[in-house]
Short mmCIF file of N, CA and C in Angstrom, two decimals:
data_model
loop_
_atom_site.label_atom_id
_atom_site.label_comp_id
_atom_site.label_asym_id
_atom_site.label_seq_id
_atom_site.Cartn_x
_atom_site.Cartn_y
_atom_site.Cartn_z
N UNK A 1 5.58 11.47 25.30
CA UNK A 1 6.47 10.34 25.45
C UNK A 1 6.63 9.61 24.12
N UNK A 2 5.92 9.35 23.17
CA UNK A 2 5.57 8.72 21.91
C UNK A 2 6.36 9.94 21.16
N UNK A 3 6.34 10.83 21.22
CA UNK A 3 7.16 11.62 20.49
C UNK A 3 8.27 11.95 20.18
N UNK A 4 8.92 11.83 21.53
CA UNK A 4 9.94 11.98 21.98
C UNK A 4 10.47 10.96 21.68
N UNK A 5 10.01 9.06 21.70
CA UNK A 5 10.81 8.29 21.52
C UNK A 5 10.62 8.59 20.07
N UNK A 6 10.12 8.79 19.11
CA UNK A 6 9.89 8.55 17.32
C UNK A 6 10.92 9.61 17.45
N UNK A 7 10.78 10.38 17.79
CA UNK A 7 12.33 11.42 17.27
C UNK A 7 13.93 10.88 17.58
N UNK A 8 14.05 10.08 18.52
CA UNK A 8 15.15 9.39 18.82
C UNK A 8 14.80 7.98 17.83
N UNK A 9 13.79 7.47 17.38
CA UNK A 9 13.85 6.73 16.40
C UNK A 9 14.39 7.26 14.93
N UNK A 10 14.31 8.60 14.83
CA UNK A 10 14.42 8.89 13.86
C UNK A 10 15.85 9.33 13.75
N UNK A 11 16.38 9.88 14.51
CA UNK A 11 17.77 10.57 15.18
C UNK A 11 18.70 9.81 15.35
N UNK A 12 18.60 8.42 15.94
CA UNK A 12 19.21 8.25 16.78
C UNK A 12 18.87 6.43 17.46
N UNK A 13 18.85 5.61 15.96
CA UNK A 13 17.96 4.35 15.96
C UNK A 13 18.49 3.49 16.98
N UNK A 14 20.06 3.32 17.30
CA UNK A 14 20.97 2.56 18.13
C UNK A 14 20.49 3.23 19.44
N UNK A 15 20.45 3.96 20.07
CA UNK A 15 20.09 4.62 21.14
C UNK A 15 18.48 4.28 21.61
N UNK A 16 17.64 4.48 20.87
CA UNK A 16 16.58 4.11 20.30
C UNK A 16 16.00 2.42 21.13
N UNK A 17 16.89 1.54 19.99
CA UNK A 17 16.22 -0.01 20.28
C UNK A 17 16.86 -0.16 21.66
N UNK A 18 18.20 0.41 21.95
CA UNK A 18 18.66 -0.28 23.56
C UNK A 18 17.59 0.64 24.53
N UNK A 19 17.16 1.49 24.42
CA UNK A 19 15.76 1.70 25.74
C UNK A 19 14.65 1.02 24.98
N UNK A 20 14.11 0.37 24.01
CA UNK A 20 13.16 -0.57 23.78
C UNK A 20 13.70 -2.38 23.95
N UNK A 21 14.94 -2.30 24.64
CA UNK A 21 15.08 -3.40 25.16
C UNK A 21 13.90 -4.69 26.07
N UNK A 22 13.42 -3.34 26.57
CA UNK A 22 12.83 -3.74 27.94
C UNK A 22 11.01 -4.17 27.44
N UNK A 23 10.62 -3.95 26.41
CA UNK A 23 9.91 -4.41 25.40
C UNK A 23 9.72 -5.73 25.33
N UNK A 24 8.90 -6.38 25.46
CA UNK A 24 8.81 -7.66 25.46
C UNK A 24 7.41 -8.60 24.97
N UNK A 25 6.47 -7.81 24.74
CA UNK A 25 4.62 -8.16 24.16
C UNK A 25 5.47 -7.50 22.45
N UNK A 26 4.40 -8.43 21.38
CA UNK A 26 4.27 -7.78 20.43
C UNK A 26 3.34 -6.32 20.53
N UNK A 27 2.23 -5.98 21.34
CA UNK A 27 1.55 -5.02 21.38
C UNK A 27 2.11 -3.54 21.81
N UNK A 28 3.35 -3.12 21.85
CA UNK A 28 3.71 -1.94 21.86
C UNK A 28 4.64 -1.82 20.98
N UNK A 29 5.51 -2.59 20.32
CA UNK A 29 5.91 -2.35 19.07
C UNK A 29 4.35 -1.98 17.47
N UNK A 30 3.53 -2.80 17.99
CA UNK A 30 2.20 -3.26 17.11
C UNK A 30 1.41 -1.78 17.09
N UNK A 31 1.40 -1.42 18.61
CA UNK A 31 0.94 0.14 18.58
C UNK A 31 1.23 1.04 17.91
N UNK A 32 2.59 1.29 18.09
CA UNK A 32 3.57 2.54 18.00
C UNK A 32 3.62 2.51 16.45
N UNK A 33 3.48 1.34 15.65
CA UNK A 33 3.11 1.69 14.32
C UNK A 33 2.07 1.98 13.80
N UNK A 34 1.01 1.03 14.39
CA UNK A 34 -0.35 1.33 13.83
C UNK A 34 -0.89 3.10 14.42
N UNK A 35 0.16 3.18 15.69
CA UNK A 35 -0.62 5.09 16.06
C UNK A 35 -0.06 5.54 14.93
N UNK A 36 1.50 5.93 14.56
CA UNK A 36 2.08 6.60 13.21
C UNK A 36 1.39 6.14 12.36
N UNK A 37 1.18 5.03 11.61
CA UNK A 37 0.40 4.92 10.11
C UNK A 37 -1.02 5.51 10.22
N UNK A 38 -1.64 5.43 11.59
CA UNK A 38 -3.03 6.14 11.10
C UNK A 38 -2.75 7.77 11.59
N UNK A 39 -2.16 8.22 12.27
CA UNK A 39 -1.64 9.64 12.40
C UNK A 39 -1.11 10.25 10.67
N UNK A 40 -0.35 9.32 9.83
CA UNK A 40 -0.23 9.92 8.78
C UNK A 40 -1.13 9.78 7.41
N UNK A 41 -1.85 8.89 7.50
CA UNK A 41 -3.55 8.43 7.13
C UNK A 41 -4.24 9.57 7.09
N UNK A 42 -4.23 9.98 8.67
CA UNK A 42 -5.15 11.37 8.84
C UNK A 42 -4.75 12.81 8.07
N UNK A 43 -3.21 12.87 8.33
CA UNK A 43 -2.89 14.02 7.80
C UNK A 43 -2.70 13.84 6.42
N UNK A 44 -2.56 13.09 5.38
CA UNK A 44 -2.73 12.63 4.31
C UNK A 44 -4.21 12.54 3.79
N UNK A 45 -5.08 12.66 4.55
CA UNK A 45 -6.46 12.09 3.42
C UNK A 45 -6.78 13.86 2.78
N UNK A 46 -6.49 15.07 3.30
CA UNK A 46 -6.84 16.25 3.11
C UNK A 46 -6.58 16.42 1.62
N UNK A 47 -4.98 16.24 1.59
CA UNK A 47 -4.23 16.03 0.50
C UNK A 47 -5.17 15.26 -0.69
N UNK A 48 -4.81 13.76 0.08
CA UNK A 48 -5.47 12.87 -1.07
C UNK A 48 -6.59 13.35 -1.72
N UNK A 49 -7.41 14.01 -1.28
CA UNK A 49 -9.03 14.47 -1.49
C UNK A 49 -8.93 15.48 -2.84
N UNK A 50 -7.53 16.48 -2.31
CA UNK A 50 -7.60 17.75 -2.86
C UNK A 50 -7.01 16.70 -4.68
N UNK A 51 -6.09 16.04 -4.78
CA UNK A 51 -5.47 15.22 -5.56
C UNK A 51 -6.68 15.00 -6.55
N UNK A 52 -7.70 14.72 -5.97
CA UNK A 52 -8.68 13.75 -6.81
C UNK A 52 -10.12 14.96 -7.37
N UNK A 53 -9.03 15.77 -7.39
CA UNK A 53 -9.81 16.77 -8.11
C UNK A 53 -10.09 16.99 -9.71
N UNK A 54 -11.27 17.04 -10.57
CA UNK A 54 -10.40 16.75 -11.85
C UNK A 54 -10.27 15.19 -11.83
N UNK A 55 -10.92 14.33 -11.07
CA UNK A 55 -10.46 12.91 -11.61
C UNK A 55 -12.22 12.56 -12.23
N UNK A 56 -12.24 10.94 -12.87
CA UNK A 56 -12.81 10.57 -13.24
C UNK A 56 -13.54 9.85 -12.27
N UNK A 57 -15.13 9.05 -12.34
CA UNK A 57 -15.69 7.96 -11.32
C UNK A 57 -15.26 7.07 -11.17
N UNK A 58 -14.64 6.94 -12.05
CA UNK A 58 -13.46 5.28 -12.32
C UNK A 58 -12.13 5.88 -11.57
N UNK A 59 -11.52 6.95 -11.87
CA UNK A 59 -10.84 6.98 -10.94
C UNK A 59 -10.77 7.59 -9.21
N UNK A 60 -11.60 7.60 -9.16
CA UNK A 60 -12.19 8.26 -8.31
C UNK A 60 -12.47 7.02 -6.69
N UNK A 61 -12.94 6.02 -7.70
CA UNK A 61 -13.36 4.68 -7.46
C UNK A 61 -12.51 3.89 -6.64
N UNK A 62 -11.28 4.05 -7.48
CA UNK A 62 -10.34 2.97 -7.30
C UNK A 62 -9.08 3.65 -6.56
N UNK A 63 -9.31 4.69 -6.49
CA UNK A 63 -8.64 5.70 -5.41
C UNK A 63 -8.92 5.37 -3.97
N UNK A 64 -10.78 5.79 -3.78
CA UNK A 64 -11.14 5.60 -2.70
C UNK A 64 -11.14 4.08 -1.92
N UNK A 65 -10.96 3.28 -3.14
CA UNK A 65 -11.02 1.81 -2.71
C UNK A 65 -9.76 1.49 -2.21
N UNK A 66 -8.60 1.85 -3.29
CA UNK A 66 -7.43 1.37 -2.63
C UNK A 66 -7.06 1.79 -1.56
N UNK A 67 -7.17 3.20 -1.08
CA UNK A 67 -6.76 3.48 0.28
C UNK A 67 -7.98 3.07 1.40
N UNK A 68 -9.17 2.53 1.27
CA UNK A 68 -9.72 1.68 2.10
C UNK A 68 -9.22 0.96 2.58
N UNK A 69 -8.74 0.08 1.85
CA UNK A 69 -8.27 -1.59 1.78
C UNK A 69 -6.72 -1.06 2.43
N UNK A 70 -6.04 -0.58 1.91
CA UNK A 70 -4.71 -0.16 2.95
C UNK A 70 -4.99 0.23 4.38
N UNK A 71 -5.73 1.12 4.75
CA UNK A 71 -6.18 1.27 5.49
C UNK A 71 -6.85 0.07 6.72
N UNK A 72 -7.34 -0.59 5.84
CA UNK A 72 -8.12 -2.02 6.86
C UNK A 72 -6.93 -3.06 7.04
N UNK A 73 -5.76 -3.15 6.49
CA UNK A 73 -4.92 -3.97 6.74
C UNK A 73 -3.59 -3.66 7.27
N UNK A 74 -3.79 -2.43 7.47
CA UNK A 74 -2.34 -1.55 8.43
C UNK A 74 -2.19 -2.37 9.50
N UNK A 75 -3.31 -2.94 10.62
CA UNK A 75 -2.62 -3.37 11.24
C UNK A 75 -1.96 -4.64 10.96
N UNK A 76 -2.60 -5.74 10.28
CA UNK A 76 -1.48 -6.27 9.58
C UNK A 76 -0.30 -6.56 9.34
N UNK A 77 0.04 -5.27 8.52
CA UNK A 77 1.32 -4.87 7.60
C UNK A 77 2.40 -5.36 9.03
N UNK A 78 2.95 -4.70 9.65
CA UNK A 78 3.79 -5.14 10.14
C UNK A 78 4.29 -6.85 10.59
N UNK A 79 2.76 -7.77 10.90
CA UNK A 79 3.44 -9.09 10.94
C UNK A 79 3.40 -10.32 9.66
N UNK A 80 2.93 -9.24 8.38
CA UNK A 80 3.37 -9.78 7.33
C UNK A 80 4.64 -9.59 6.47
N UNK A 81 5.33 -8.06 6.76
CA UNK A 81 6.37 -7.43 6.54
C UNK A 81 7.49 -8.66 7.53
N UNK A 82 7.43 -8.53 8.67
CA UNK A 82 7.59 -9.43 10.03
C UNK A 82 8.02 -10.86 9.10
N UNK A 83 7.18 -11.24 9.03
CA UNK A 83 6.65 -12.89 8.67
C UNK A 83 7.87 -12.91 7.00
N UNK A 84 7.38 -12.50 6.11
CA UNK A 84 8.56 -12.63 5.01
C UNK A 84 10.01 -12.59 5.08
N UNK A 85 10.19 -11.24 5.89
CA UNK A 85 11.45 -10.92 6.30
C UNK A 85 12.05 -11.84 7.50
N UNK A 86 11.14 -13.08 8.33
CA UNK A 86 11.57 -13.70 9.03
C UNK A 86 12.26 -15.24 8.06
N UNK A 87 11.09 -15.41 6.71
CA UNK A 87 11.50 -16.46 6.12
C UNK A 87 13.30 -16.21 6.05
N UNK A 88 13.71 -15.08 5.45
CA UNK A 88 14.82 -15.21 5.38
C UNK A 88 16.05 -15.43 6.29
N UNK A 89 15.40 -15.07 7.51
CA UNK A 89 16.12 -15.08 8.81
C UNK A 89 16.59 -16.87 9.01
N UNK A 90 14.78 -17.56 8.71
CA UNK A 90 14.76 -19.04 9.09
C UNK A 90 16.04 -19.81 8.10
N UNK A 91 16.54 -19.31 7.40
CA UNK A 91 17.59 -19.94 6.38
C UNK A 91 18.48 -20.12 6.32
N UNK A 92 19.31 -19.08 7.26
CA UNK A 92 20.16 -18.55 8.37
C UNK A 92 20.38 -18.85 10.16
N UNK A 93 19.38 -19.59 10.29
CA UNK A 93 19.32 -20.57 11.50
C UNK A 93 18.53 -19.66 12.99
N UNK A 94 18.07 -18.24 12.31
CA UNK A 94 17.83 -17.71 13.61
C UNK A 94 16.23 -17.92 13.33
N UNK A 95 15.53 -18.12 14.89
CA UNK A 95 14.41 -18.90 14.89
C UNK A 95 12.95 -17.90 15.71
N UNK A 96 13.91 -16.71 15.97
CA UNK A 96 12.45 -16.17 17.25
C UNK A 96 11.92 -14.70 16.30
N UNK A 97 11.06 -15.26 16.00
CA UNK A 97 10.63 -14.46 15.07
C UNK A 97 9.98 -12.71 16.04
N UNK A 98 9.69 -12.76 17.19
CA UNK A 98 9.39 -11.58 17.62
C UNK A 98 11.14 -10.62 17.44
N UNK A 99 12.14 -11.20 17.54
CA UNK A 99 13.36 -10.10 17.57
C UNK A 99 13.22 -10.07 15.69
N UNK A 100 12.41 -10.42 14.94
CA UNK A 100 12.16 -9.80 13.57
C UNK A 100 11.54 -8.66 13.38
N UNK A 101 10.01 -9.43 14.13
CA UNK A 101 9.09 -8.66 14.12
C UNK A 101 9.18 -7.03 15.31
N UNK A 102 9.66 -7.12 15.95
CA UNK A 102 9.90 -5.90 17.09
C UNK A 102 10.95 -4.68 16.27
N UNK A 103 11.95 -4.96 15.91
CA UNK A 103 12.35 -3.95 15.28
C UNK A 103 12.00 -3.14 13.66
N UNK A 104 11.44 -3.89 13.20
CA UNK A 104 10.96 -3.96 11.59
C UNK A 104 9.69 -3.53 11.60
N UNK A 105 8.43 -3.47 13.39
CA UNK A 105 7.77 -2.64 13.32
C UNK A 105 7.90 -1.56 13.80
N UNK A 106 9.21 -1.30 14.70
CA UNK A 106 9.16 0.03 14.94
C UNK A 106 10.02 0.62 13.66
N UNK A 107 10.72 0.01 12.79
CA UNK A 107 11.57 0.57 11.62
C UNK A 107 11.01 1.32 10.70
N UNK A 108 9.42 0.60 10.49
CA UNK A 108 8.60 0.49 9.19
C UNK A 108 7.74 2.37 9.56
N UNK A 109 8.12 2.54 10.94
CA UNK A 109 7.28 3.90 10.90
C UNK A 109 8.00 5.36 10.83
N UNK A 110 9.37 4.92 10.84
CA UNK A 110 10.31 5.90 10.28
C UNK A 110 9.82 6.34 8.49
N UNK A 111 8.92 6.18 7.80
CA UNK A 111 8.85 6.19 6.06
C UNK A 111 7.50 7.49 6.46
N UNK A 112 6.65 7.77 7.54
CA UNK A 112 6.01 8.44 7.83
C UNK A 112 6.22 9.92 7.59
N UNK A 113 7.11 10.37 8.40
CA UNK A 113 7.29 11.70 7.41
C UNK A 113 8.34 11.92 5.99
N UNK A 114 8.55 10.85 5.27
CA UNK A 114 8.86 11.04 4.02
C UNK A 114 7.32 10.66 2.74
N UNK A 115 6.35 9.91 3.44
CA UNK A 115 5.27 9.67 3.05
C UNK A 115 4.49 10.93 2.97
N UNK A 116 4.62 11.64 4.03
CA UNK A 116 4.20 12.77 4.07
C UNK A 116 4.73 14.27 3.14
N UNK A 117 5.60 14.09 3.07
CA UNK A 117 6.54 14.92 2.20
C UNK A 117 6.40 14.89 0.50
N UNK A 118 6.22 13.13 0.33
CA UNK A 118 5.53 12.98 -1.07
C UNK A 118 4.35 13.37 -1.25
N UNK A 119 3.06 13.50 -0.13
CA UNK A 119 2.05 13.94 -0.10
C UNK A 119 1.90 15.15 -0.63
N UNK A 120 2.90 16.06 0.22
CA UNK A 120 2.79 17.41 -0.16
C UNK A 120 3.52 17.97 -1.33
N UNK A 121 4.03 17.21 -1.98
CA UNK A 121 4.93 17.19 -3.21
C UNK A 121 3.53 16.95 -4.38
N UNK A 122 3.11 15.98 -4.04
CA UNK A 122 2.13 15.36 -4.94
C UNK A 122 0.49 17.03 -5.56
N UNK A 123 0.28 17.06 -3.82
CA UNK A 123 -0.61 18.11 -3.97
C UNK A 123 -0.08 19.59 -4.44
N UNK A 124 1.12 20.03 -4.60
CA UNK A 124 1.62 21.07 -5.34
C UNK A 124 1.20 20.65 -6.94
N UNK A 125 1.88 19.34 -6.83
CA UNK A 125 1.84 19.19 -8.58
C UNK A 125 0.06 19.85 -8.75
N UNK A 126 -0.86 18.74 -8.16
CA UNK A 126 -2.16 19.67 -8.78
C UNK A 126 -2.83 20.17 -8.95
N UNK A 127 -1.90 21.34 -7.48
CA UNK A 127 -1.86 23.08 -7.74
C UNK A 127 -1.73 23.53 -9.03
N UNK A 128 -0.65 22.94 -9.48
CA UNK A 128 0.35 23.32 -10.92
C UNK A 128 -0.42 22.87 -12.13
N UNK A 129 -1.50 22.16 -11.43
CA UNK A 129 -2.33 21.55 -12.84
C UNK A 129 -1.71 20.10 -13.39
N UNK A 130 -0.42 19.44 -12.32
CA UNK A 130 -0.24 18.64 -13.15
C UNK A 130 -1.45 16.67 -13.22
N UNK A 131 -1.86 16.28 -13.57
CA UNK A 131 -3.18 15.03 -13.46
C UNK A 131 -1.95 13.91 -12.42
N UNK A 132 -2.45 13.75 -11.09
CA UNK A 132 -2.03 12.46 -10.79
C UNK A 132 -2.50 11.34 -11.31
N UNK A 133 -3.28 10.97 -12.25
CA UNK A 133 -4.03 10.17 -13.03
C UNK A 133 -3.94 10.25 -14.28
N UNK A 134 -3.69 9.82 -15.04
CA UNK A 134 -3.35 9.34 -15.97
C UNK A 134 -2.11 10.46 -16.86
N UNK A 135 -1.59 10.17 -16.19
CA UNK A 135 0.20 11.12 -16.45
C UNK A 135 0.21 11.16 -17.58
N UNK A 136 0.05 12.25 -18.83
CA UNK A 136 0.63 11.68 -20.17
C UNK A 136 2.01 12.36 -20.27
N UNK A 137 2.52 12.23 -21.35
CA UNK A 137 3.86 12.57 -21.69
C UNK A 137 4.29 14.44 -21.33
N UNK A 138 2.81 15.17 -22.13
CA UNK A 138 3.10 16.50 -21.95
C UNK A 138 3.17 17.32 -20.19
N UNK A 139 2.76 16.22 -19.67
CA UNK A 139 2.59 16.35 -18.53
C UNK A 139 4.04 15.94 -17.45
N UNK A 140 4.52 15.05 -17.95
CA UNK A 140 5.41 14.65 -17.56
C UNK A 140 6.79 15.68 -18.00
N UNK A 141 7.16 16.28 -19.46
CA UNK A 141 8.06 17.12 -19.76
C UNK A 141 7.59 18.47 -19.22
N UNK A 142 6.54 18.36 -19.30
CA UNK A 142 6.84 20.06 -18.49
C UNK A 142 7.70 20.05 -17.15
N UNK A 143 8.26 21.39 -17.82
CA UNK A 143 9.10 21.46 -16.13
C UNK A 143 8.57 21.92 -14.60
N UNK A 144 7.66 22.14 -14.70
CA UNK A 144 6.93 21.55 -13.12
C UNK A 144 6.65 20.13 -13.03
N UNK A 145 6.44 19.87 -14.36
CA UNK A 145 6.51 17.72 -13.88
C UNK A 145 7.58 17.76 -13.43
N UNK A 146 8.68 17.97 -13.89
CA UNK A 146 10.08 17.50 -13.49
C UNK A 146 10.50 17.81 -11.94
N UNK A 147 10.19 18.88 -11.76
CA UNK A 147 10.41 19.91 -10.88
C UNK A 147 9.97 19.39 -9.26
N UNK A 148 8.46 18.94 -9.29
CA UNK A 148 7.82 18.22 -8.39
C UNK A 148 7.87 17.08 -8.34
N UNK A 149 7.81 16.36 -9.79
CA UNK A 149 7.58 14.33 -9.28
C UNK A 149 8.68 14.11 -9.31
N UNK A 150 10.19 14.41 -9.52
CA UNK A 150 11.43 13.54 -9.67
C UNK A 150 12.02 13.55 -7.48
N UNK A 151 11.37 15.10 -7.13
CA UNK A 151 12.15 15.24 -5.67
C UNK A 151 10.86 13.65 -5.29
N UNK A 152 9.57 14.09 -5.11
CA UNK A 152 8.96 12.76 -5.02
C UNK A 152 9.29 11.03 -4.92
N UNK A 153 10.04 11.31 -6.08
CA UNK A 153 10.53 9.65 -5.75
C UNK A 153 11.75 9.81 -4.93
N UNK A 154 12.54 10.42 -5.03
CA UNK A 154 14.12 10.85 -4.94
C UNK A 154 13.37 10.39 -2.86
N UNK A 155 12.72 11.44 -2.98
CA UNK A 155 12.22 10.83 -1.16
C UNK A 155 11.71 9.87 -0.69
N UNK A 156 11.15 9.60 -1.77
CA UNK A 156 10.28 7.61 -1.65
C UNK A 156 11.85 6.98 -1.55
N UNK A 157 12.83 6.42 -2.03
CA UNK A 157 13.76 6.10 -2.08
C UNK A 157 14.68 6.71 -0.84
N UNK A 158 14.82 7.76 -0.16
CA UNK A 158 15.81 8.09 0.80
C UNK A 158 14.63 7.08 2.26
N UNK A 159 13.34 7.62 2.26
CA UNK A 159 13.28 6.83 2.94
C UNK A 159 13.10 5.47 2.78
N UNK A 160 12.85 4.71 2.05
CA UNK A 160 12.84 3.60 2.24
C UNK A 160 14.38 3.08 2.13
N UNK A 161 15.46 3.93 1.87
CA UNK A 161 17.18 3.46 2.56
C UNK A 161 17.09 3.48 4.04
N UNK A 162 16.43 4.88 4.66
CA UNK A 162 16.25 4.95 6.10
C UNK A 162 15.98 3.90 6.73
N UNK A 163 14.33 3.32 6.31
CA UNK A 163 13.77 2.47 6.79
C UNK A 163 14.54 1.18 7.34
N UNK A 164 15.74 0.83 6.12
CA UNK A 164 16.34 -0.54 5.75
C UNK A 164 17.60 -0.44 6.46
N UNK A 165 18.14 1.08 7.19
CA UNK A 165 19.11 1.39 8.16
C UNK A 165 18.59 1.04 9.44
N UNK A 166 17.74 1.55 9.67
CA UNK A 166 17.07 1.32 11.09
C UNK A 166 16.74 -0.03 11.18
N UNK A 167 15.82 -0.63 10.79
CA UNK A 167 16.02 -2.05 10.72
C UNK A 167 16.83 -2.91 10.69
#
C-alpha cells in the first residue's frame, strides 16, 4: 500500500494529494517520510562505507559524524522544512500551517530515489579510483571525473526541481 501510493507520488502528484485528502493528523504524512528517509539511509550506508575507503581518521570522523547527526534529526526535517516554508506563507495571509506542512512532507520524499542514484554514481567514481575526499584538480579533469560527478549533480538538481513540482 505505501508503495503503491509513493509511485503515484512520484507519477502522478495531483492524483496523489486528492486521495491524501482524507489525511488529517500530522503523523501519516510524518511517517511516510521518516519510513522513505530511513529506507534510503539503509540502502545508502553500504555505499557510504564502500566510499570511505582510502579515507583518512579525520575523514573518516566527520563522515561518520555527519551522517549520525542527519540521521538523529530526520524526523525533524520535515517540520522545520514545514516551519520556514510556512514563514513565507504567513506574509501572504495564509495561516494553517499543517496544509504547509502535509504536502512538503510528503513532497520532500520524492528526492529518495534521485539520492539514491547519486549514491550509486558516487560509489562508481571510487571504483574508478576517483577520492570523494579531498577532490584535487587531477581528479576532477580526468574524464571519469567528468563522466561520473557532472550526471551526479545534473540529478541532485532534477530532483530537487521534482521535489519543488510536487510541492
Amino acid at each position: 500500500m505505501v508503495l503503491n501510493n509513493y509511485i503515484q507520488l512520484l507519477t502522478s502528484p495531483a492524483a496523489f494529494f486528492k486521495k491524501m485528502d482524507r489525511v488529517k493528523t500530522y503523523f501519516e504524512p510524518w511517517l511516510f517520510y521518516v519510513i522513505f528517509m530511513l529506507l534510503e539511509a539503509a540502502v545508502r550506508l553500504p555505499f557510504t562505507l564502500f566510499t570511505l575507503i582510502g579515507a583518512q581518521g579525520e575523514e573518516i570522523f566527520i563522515s561518520v559524524f555527519s551522517k549520525s547527526v542527519a540521521l538523529l534529526f530526520t524526523p525533524l526535517i520535515p517540520f522545520i522544512v514545514a516551519g520556514i516554508a510556512h514563514l513565507g506563507f504567513l506574509i501572504l495571509g495564509h495561516h494553517d500551517y499543517y496544509k504547509t506542512f502535509k504536502p512538503l512532507a510528503y513532497a520532500m520524499t520524492i528526492n529518495v530515489p534521485y539520492m539514491l542514484a547519486q549514491t550509486l554514481i558516487t560509489a562508481l567514481a571510487a571504483i574508478f579510483g576517483i577520492p570523494m575526499f579531498g577532490i584535487d584538480e587531477g581528479a576532477l579533469s580526468s574524464v571519469a571525473g567528468v563522466i561520473l560527478l557532472i550526471p551526479a549533480f545534473i540529478i541532485g538538481i532534477e530532483g530537487m526541481i521534482h521535489v519543488m513540482y510536487t510541492a
